[in-house]
Coordinates of C-alpha atoms and ligand atoms in Angstrom, one line a residue:
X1 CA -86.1 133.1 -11.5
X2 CA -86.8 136.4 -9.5
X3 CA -90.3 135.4 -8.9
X4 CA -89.2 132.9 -6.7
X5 CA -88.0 135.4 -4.5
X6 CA -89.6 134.9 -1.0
X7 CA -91.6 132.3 -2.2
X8 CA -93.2 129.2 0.3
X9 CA -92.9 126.1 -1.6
X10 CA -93.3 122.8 0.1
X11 CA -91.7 120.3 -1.6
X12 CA -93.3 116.8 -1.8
X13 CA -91.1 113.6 -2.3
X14 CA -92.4 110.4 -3.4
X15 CA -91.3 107.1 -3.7
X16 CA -89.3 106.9 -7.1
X17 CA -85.5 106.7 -8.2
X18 CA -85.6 110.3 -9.0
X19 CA -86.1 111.1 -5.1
X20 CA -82.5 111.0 -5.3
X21 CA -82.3 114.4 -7.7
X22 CA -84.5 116.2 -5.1
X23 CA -81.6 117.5 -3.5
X24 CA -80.5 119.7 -6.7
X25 CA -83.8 120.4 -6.5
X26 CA -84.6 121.9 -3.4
X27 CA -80.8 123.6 -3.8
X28 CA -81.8 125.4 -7.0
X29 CA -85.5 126.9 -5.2
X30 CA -83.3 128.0 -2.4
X31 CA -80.6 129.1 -4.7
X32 CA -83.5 131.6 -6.7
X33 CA -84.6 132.9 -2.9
X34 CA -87.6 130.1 -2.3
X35 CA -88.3 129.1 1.4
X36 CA -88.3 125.5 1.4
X37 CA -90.3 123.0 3.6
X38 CA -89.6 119.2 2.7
X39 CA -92.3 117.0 3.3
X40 CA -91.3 112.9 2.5
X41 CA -93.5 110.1 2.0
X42 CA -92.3 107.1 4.0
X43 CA -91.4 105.3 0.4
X44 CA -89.1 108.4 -0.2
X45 CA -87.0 107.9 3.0
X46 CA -85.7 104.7 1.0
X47 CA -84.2 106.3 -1.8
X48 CA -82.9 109.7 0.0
X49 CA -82.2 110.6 3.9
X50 CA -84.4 113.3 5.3
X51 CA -81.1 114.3 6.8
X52 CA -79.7 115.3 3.5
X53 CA -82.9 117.5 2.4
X54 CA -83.2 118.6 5.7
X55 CA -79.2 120.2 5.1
X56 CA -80.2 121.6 1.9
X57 CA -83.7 123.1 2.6
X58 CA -82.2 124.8 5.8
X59 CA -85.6 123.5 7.8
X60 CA -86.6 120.2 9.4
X61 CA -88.3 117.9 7.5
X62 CA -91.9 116.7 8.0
X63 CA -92.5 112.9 7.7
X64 CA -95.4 111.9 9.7
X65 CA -99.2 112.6 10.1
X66 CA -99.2 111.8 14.1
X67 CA -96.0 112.8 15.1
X68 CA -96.9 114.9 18.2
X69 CA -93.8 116.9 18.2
X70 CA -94.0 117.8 14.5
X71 CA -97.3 118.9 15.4
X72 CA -96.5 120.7 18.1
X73 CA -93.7 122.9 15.8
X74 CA -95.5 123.3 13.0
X75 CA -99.0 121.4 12.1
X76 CA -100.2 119.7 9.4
X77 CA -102.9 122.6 8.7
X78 CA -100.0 124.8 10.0
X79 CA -98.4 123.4 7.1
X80 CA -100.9 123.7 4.3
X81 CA -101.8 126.7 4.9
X82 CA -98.0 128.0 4.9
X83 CA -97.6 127.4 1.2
X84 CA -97.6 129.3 -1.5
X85 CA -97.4 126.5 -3.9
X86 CA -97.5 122.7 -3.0
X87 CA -94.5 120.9 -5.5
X88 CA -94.0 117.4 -5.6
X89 CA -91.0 116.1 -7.3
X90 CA -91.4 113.1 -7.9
X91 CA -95.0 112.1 -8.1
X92 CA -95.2 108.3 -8.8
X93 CA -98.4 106.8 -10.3
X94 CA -99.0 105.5 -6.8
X95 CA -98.9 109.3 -5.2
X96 CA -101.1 110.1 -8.6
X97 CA -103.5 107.4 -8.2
X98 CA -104.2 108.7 -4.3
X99 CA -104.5 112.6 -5.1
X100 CA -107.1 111.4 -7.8
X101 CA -109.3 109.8 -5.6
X102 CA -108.7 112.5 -3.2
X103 CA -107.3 110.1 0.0
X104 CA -105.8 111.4 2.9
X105 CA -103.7 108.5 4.0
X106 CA -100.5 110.3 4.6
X107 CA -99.1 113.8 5.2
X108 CA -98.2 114.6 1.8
X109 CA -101.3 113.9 0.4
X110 CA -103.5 115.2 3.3
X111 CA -101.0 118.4 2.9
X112 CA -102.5 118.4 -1.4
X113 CA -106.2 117.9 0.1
X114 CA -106.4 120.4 2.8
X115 CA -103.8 123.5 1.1
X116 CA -105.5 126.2 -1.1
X117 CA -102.5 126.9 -2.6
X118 CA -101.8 125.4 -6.3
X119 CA -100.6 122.1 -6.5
X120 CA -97.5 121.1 -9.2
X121 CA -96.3 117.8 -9.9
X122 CA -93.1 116.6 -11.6
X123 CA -94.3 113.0 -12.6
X124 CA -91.6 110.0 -13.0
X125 CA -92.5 106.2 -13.5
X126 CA -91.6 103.5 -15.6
X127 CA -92.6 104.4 -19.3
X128 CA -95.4 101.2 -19.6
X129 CA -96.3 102.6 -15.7
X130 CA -97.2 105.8 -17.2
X131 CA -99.0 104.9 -20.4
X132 CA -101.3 102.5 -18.8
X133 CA -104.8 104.1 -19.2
X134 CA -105.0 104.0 -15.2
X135 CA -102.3 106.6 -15.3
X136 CA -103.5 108.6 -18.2
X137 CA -106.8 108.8 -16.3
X138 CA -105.3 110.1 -13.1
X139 CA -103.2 112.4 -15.0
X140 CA -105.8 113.9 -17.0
X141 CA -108.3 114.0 -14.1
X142 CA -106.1 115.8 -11.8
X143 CA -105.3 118.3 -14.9
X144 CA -109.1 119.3 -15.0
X145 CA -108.6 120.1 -11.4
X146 CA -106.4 122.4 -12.1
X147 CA -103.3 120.5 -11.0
X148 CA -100.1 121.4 -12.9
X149 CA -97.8 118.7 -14.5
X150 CA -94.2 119.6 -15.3
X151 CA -93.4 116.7 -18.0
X152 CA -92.9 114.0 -17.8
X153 CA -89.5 114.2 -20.1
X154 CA -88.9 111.5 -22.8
X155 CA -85.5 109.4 -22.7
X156 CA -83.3 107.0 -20.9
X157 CA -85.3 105.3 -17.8
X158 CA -83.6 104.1 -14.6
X159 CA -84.7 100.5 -15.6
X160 CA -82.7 100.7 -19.3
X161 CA -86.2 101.5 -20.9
X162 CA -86.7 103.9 -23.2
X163 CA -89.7 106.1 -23.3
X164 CA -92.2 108.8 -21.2
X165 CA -91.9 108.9 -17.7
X166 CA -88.6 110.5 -17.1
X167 CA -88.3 113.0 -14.5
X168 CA -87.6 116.6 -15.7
X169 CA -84.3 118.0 -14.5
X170 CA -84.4 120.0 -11.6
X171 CA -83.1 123.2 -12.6
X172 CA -86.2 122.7 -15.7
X173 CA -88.6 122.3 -12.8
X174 CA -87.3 125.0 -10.9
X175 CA -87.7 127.3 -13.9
X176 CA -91.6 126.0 -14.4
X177 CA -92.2 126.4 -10.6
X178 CA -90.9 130.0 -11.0
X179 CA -93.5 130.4 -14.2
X180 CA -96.2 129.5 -11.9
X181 CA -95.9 133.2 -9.9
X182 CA -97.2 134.8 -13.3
X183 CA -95.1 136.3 -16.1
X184 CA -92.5 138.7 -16.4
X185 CA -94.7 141.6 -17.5
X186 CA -92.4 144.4 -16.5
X187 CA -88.9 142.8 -17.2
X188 CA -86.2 145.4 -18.1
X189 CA -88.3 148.3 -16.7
X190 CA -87.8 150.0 -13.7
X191 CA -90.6 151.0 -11.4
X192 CA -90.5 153.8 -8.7
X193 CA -93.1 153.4 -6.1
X194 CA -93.4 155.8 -2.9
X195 CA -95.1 154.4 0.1
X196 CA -96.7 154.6 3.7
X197 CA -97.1 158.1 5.3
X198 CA -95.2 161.0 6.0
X199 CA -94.2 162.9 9.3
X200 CA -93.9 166.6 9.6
X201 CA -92.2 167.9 11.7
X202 CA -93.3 170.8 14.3
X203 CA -90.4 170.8 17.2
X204 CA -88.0 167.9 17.6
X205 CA -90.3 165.5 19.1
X206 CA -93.8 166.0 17.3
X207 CA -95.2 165.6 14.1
X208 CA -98.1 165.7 11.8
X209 CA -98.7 162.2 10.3
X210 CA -101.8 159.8 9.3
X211 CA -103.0 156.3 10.0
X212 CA -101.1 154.7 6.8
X213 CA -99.6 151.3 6.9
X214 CA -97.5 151.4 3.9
X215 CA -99.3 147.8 3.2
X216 CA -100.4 148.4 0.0
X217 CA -97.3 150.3 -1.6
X218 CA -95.1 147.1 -0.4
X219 CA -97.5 144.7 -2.0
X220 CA -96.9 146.9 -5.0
X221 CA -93.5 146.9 -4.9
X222 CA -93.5 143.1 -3.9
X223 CA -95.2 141.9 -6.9
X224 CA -93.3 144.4 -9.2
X225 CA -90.1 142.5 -8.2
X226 CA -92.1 139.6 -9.0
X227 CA -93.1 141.0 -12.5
X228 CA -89.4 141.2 -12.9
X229 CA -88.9 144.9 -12.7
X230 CA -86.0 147.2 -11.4
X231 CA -88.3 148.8 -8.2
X232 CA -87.1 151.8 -6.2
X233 CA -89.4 151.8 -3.3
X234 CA -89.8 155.1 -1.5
X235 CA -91.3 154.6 2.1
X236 CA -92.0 156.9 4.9
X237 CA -92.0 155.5 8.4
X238 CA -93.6 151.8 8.2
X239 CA -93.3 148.7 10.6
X240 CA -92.6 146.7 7.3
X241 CA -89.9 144.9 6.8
X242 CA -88.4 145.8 3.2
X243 CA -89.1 143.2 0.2
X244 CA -86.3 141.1 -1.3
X245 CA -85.0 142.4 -4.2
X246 CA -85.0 145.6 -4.7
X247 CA -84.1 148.8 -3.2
X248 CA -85.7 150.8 -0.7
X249 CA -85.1 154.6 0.3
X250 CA -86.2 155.7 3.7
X251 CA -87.3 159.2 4.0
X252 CA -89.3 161.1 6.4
X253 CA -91.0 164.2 5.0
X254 CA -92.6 165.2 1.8
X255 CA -89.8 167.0 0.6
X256 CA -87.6 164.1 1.2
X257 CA -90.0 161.9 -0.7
X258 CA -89.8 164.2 -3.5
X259 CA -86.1 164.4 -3.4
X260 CA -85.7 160.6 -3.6
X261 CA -88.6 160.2 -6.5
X262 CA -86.9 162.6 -8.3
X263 CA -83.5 161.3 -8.1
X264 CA -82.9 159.3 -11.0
X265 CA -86.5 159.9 -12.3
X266 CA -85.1 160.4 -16.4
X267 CA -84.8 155.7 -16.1
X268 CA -87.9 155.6 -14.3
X269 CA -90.2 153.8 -16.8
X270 CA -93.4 153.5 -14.1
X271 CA -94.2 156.1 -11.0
X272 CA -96.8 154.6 -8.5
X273 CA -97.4 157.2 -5.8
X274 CA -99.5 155.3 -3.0
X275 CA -98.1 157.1 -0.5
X276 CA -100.3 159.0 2.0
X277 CA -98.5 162.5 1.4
X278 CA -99.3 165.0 4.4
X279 CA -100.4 167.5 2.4
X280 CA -99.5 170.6 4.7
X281 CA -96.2 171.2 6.8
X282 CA -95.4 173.3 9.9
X283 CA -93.8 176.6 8.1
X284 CA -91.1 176.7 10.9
X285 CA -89.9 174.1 12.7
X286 CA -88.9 174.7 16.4
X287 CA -85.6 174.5 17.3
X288 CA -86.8 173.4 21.0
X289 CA -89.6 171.3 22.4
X290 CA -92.0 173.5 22.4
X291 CA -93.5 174.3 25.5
X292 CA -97.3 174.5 26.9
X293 CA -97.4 177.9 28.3
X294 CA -99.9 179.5 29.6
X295 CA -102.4 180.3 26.8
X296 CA -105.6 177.8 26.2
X297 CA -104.8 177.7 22.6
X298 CA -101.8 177.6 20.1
X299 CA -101.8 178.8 16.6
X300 CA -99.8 176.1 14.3
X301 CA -99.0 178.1 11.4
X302 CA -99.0 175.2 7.5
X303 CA -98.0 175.3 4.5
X304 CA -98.8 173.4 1.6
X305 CA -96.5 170.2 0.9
X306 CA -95.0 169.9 -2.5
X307 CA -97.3 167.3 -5.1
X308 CA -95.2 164.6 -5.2
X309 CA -96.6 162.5 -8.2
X310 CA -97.9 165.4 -10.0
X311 CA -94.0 166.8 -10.1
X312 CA -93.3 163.5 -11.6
X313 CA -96.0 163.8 -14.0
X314 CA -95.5 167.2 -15.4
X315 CA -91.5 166.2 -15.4
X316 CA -89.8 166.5 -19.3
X317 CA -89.0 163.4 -18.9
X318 CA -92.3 161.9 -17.9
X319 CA -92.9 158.2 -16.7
X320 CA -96.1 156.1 -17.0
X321 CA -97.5 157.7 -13.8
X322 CA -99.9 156.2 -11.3
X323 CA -101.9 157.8 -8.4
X324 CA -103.6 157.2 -5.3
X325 CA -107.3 158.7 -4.5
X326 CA -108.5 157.8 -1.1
X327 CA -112.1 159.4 -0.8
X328 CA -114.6 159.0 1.4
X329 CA -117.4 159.5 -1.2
X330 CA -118.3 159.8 -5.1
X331 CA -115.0 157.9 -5.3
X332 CA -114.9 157.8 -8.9
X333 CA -115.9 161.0 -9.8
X334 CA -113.7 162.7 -7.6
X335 CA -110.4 160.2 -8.8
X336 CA -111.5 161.2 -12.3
X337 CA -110.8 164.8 -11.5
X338 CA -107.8 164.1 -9.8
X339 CA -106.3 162.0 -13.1
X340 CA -106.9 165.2 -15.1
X341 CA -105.5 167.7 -13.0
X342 CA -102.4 166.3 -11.8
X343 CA -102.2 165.0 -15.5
X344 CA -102.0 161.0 -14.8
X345 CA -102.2 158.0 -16.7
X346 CA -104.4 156.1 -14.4
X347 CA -105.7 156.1 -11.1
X348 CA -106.8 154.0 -8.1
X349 CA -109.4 155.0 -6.0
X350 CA -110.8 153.7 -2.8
X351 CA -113.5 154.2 -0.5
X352 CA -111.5 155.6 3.3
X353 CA -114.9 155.8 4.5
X354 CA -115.3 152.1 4.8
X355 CA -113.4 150.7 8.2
X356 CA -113.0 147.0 7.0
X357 CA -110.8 148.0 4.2
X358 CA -108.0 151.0 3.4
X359 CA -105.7 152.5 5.8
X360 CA -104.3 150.3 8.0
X361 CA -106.7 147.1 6.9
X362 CA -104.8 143.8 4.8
X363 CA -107.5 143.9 2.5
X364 CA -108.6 146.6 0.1
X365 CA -111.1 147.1 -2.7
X366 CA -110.1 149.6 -5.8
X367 CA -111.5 150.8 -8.9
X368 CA -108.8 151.2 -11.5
X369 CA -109.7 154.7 -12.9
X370 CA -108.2 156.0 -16.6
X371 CA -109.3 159.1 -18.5
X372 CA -112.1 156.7 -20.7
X373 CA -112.3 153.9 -18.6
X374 CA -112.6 151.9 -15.4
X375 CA -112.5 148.3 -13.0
X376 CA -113.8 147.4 -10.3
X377 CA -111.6 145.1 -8.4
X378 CA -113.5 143.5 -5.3
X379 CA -112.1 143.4 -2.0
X380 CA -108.4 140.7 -1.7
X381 CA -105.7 140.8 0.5
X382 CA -103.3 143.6 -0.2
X383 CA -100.9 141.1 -1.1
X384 CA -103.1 139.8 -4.0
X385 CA -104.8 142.9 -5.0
X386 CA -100.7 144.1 -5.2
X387 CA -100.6 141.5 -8.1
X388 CA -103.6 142.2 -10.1
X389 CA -102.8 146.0 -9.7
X390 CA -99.1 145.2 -11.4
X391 CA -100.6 143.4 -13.8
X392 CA -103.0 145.8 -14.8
X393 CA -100.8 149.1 -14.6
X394 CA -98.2 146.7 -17.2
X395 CA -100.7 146.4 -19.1
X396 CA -102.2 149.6 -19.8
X397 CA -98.1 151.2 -19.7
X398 CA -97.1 148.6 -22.8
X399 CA -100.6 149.9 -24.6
Ligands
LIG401 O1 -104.4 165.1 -3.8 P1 -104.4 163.8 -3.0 O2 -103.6 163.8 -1.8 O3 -105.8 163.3 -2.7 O4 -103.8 162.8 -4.1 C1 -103.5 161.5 -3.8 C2 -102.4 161.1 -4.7 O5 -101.4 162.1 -4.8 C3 -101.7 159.8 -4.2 O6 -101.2 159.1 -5.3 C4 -100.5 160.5 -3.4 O7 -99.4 159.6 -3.3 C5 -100.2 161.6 -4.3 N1 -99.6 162.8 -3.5 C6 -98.3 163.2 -3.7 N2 -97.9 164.3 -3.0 C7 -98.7 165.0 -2.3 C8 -100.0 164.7 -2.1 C9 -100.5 163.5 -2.7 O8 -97.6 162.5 -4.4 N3 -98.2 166.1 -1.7

């Protein structure tokens, strides 16, 4: 359940018997690295004490549309717009009935109506509760909306019927919820990924560096560890804190990057290099701060920075391996010619020219570039676009 790493789930309770599992519930999401916000509906609150889920999900629970001091922590939009997925476990046919016609009438389901982020329900009810056509309306309606239902299971009922209706366990929830952050495209592989910029140094307190964030080689990583890789992420100096779940090598220069990609390179299955590599290097580094003198100019004396990813490429023991080309015009064309030359698999190119996205920026736009083809992807949030890039290099690595 690695993809739950890190993940914002806020966890609806409704009124049923099965409130009273919700505690194993919200154990489990913790348990598999989930941050956990309990919202109850007032109904809840009679079968389990907010207390208790307050305990177990580590934060305060959230029961009330006008409570001014909820508000004033964190608000109801504050809220919605916190989550990455909306579960609610369990959904009566009451809560059901309400998210079908779309009311707003308490937090939870103002919370369903006013979050962008998918919505999952666990379902539990009395077996004849849940067959009446009423029900099987809701359910279907809300299903064409794109809301998820996790069972419900078949069996023993609270009431000593027998039938549909049954809550699924929790851990079997917990496991669905997880499925909901995408497969496990890259499970058993390991992925190295180098990131963010380099510094050079000239004396001991300058250096030649650029503008890059590291953004976009941590979303990679990030959703790597979400595709249920091994990750290795290489990062220069960032301001980013490092993802959960995997293992993160701090270096400074090129040659350090290229020391710690190429340790342990022969179990590397996938190299990313979106790094922003200085490509040159003072040729001596002064011992001393260097000082001003007298002279109007100074003569900085370069030399050229190892290749990083086109070391790993041309290695024996060769990964899948993916490059960066920031350009600032004929993008493509000029990624294309980079593919060949350092000899990758595939390539993503942006456009540097454009301030809005790139260096620096949370959103980016890319064209996926291999030798016969290539995809536009339109500008998303780093963080998404770090998904759909995963995705994409997994794919073209299994073909
Ligand atoms: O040649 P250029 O710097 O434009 O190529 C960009 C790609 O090469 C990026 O993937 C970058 O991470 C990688 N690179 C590298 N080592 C260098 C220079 C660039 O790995 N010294």
């Amino acid at each position: 359940m690695q993809r739950l790493t890190d993940r914002k789930i806020l966890l609806g309770i409704t009124g049923g018997i099965a409130a009273y599992k919700c505690a194993e519930l919200a154990r489990q999401l913790r348990g598999a690295g989930a941050e956990v916000r309990v919202v109850m509906t007032p109904a809840a609150t009679e079968f389990i004490t907010p207390l208790t889920l307050q305990a177990l999900s580590g934060n305060p629970v959230h029961l009330h549309m006008l409570d001014a001091e909820a508000e004033a922590g964190m608000g109801h939009i504050e809220l919605a717009r916190w989550a990455d997925l909306i579960l609610v476990a369990p959904a009566t046919a009451d809560f059901m009935a309400r998210l079908t016609a779309g009311q707003a009438d308490d937090l939870l389901s103002t919370l369903c109506l006013a979050s962008d982020a998918p919505v999952c329900l666990a379902p539990a009810m009395n077996q004849a509760m849940w067959r009446n056509a009423a029900t099987q309306h809701n359910a279907e309606m809300l299903q064409q909306r794109n809301i998820t239902l996790f069972g419900p299971g078949i069996g023993e009922q609270a009431c000593g019927d027998i039938g549909p209706g049954r809550m699924l366990e929790p851990v079997e929830i917990a496991q669905l919820t997880a499925e909901q952050f995408g497969n496990a495209v890259l499970a058993g592989k390991t992925v190295f990924i180098t990131a963010g910029p380099t510094r050079e140094a000239i004396d001991p307190v300058r250096y030649i560096s650029n503008h890059s964030s590291g953004k976009m080689g941590y979303a990679l990583a990030q959703a790597a560890v979400e595709a249920g890789a091994t990750v290795k992420l290489i990062s220069g100096p960032v301001n980013l804190p490092a993802p959960a779940g995997l293992e993160r090598v701090m270096v400074s220069s090129a040659e350090q990057m290229l020391v710690a990609s190429l340790d342990g390179i022969e179990r590397c299955d996938i190299f990313i290099a979106s790094a922003a590599v200085a490509d040159f290097r003072a040729a001596d580094i002064a011992e001393h701060k260097m000082k001003k003198g007298k002279a109007d100019e100074m003569v900085l004396r370069l030399v050229k920075n190892p290749d990083i990813v086109a070391t790993v490429a041309n290695h024996p023991q060769r990964p899948f391996t993916v490059g960066f080309a920031a350009e600032t015009r004929d993008v493509v064309a000029y990624a294309r010619d980079k593919l060949s030359r350092k000899r990758l698999d595939l390539i993503i190119a942006n456009d540097v020219s454009r301030s809005d996205i790139g260096f620096n920026s949370d959103q980016n736009a890319v064209t996926v570039v291999s030798a016969d083809a290539q995809q536009v992807l339109p500008e998303t949030p780093k963080r998404q676009l770090g998904g759909q890039l995963i995705a994409m290099i997994a794919q073209q690595y299994h073909a």
